[in-house]
PDB file of C-alpha atoms in Angstrom:
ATOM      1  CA  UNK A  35      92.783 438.953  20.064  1.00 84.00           C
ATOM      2  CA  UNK A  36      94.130 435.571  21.047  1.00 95.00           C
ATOM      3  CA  UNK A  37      97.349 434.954  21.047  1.00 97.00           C
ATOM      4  CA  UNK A  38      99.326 431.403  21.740  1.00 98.00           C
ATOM      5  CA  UNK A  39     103.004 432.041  23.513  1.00 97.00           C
ATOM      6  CA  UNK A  40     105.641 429.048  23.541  1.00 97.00           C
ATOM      7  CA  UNK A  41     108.598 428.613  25.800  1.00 97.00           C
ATOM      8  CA  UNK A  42     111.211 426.415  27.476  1.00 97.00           C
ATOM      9  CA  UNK A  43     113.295 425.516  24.208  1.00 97.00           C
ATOM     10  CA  UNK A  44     117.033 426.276  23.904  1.00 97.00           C
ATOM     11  CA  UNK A  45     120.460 424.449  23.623  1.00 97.00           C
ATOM     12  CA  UNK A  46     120.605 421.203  25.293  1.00 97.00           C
ATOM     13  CA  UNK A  47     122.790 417.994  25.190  1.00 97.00           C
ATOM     14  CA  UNK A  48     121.688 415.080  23.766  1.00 97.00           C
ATOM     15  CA  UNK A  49     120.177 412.161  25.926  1.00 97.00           C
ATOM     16  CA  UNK A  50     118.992 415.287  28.352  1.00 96.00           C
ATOM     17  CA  UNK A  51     115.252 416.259  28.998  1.00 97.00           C
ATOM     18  CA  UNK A  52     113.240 419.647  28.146  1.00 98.00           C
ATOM     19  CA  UNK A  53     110.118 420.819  28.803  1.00 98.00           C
ATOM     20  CA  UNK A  54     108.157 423.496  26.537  1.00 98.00           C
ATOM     21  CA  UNK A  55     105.079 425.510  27.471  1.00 98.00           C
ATOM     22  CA  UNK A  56     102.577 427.164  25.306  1.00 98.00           C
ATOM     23  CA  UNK A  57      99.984 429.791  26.986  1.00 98.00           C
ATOM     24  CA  UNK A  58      96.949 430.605  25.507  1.00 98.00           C
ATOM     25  CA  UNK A  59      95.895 434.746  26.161  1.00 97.00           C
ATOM     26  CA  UNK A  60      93.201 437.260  25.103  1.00 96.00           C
ATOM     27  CA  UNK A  61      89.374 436.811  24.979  1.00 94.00           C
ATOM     28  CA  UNK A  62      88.218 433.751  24.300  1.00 95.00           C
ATOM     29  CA  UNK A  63      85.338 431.077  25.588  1.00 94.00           C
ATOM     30  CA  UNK A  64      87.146 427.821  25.767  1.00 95.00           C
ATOM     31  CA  UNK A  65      90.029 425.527  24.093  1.00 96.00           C
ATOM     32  CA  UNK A  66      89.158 422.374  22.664  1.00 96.00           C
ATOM     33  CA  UNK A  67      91.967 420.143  21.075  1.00 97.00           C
ATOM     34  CA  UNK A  68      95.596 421.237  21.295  1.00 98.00           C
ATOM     35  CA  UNK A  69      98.717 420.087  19.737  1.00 98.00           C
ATOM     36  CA  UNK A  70     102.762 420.363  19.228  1.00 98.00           C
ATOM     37  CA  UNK A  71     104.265 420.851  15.595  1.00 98.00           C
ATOM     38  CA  UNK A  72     107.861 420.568  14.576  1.00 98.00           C
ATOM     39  CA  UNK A  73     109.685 421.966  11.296  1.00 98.00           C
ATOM     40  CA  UNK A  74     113.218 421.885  10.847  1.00 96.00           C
ATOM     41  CA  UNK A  75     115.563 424.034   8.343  1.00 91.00           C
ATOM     42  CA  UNK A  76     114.221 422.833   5.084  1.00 93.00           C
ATOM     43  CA  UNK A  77     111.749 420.293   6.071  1.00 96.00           C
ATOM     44  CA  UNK A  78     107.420 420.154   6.481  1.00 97.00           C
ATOM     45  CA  UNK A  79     106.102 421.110   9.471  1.00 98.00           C
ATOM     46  CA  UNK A  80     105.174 417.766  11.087  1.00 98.00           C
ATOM     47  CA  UNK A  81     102.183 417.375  13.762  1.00 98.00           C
ATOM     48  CA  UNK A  82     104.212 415.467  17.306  1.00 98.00           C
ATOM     49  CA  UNK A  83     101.429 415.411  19.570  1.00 98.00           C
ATOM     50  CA  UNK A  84      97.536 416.246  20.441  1.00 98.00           C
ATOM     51  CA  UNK A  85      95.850 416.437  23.295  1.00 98.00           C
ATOM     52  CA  UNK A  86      92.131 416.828  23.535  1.00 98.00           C
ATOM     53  CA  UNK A  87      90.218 418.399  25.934  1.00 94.00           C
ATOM     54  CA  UNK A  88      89.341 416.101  28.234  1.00 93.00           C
ATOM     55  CA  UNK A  89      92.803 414.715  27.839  1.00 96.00           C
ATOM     56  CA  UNK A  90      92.987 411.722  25.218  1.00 98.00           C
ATOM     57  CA  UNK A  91      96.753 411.784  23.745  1.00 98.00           C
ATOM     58  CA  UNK A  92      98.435 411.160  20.429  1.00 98.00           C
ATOM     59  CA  UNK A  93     101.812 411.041  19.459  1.00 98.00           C
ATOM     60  CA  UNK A  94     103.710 410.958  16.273  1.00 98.00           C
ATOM     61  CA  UNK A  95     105.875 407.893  15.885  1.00 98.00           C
ATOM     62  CA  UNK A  96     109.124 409.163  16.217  1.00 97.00           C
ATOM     63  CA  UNK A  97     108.248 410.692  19.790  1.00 98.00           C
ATOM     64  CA  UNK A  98     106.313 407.586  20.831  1.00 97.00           C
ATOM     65  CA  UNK A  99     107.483 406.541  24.462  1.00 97.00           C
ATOM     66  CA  UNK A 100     109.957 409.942  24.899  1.00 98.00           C
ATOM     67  CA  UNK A 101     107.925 412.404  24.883  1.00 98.00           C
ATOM     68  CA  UNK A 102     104.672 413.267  26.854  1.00 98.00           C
ATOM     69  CA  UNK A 103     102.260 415.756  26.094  1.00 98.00           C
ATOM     70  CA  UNK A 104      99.745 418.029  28.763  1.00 98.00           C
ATOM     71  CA  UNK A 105      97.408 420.588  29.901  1.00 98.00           C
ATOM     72  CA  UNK A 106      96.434 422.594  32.491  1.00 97.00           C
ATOM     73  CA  UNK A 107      92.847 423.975  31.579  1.00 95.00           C
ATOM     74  CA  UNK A 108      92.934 426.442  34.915  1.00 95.00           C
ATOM     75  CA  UNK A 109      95.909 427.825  33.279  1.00 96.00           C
ATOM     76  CA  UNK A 110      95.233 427.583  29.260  1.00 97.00           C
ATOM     77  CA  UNK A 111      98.391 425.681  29.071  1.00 98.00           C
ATOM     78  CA  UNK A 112      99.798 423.288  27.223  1.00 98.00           C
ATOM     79  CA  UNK A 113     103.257 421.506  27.781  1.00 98.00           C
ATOM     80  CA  UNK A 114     105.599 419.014  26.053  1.00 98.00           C
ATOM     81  CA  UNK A 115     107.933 416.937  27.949  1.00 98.00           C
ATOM     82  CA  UNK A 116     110.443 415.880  25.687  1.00 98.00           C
ATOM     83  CA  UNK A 117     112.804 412.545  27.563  1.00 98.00           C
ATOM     84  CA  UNK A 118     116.205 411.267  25.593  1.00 97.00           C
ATOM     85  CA  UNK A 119     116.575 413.941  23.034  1.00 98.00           C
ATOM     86  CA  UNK A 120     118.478 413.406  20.173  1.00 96.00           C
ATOM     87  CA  UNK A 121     119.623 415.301  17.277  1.00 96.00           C
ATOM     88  CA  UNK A 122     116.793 414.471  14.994  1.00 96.00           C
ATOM     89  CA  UNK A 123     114.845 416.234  17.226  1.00 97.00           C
ATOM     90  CA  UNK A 124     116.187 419.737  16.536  1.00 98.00           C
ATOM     91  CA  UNK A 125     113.538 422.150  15.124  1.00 98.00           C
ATOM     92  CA  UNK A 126     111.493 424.823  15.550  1.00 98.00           C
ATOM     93  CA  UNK A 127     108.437 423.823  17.843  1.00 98.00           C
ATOM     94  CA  UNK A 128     105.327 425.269  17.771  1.00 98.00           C
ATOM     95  CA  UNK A 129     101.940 425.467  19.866  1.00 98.00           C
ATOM     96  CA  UNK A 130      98.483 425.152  18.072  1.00 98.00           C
ATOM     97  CA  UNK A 131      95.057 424.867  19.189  1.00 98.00           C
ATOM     98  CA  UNK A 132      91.630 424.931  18.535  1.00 97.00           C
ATOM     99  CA  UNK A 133      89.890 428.069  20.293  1.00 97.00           C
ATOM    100  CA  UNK A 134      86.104 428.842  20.630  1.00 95.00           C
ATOM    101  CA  UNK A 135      85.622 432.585  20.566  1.00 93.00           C
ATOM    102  CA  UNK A 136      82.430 433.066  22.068  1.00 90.00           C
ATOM    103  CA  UNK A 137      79.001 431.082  22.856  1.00 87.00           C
ATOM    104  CA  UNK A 138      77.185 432.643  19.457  1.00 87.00           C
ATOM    105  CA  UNK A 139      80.072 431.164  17.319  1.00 80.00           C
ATOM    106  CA  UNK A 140      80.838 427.496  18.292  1.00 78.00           C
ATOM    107  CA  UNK A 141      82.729 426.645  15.436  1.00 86.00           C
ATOM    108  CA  UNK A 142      86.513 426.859  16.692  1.00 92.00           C
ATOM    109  CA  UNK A 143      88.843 428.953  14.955  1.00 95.00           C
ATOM    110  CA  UNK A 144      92.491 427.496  14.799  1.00 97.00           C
ATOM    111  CA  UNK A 145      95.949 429.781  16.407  1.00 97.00           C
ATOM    112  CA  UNK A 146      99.423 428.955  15.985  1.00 98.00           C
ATOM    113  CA  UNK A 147     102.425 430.156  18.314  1.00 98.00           C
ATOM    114  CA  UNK A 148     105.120 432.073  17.223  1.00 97.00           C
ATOM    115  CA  UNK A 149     107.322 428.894  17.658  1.00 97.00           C
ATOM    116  CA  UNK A 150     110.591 428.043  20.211  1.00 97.00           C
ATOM    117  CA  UNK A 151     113.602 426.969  18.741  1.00 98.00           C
ATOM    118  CA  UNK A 152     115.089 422.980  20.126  1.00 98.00           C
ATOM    119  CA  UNK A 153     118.722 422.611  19.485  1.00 98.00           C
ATOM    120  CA  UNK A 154     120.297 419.057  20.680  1.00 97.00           C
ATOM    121  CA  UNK A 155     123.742 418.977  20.456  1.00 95.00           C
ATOM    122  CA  UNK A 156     125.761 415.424  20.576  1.00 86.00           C
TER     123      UNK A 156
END
């Protein structure tokens, strides 16, 4: 099975800087488009950034300019650098991607990660 493990979130102070990882595991041919959710207590689960394979970004507009999102294909990796966090930014992240199983079924079946808890304190 494949399986999609976050981490790097925790407590932090606002205005301070956090990076989260997601790892992609198990058998699996190839990952095409990756992104970063957020849901707070109470709230939708909101899409904060993509990142294709070959690399072409997108971010939501809230995170435009603070946050940055990566990959490492060596590693299966995708990471979120989040700059000048605030409160508004407290939630539960979480990973998703698009994975392609094998090379007789090329349609992409979607994973999500458990999910890392952000909590920005003032």
């Amino acid at each position: 099975q494949v399986q999609l493990v976050e981490s790097g979130g925790g407590l932090v102070q606002a205005g301070v800087s956090l990076t989260l990882s997601c790892a992609a595991s198990g058998s699996f041919l190839s990952i095409n488009d990756m992104a970063w959710y957020r849901q707070a207590p109470g709230k939708q689960r909101d899409l904060v950034a993509t990142i294709t394979s070959g690399g072409s970004t997108s971010y939501a507009d809230s995170v435009k300019g603070r946050f940055t999102i990566s990959r490492d294909n060596a590693k299966n990796t995708v990471y979120l650098q989040m700059n000048s966090l605030n409160a508004e930014d407290t939630a539960v992240y979480y990973c998703n991607a698009d994975i392609i199983i094998n090379k007789y079924f090329w349609n992409s079946r979607n994973f999500w990660g458990q999910g890392t808890q952000v909590t920005v304190s003032s």
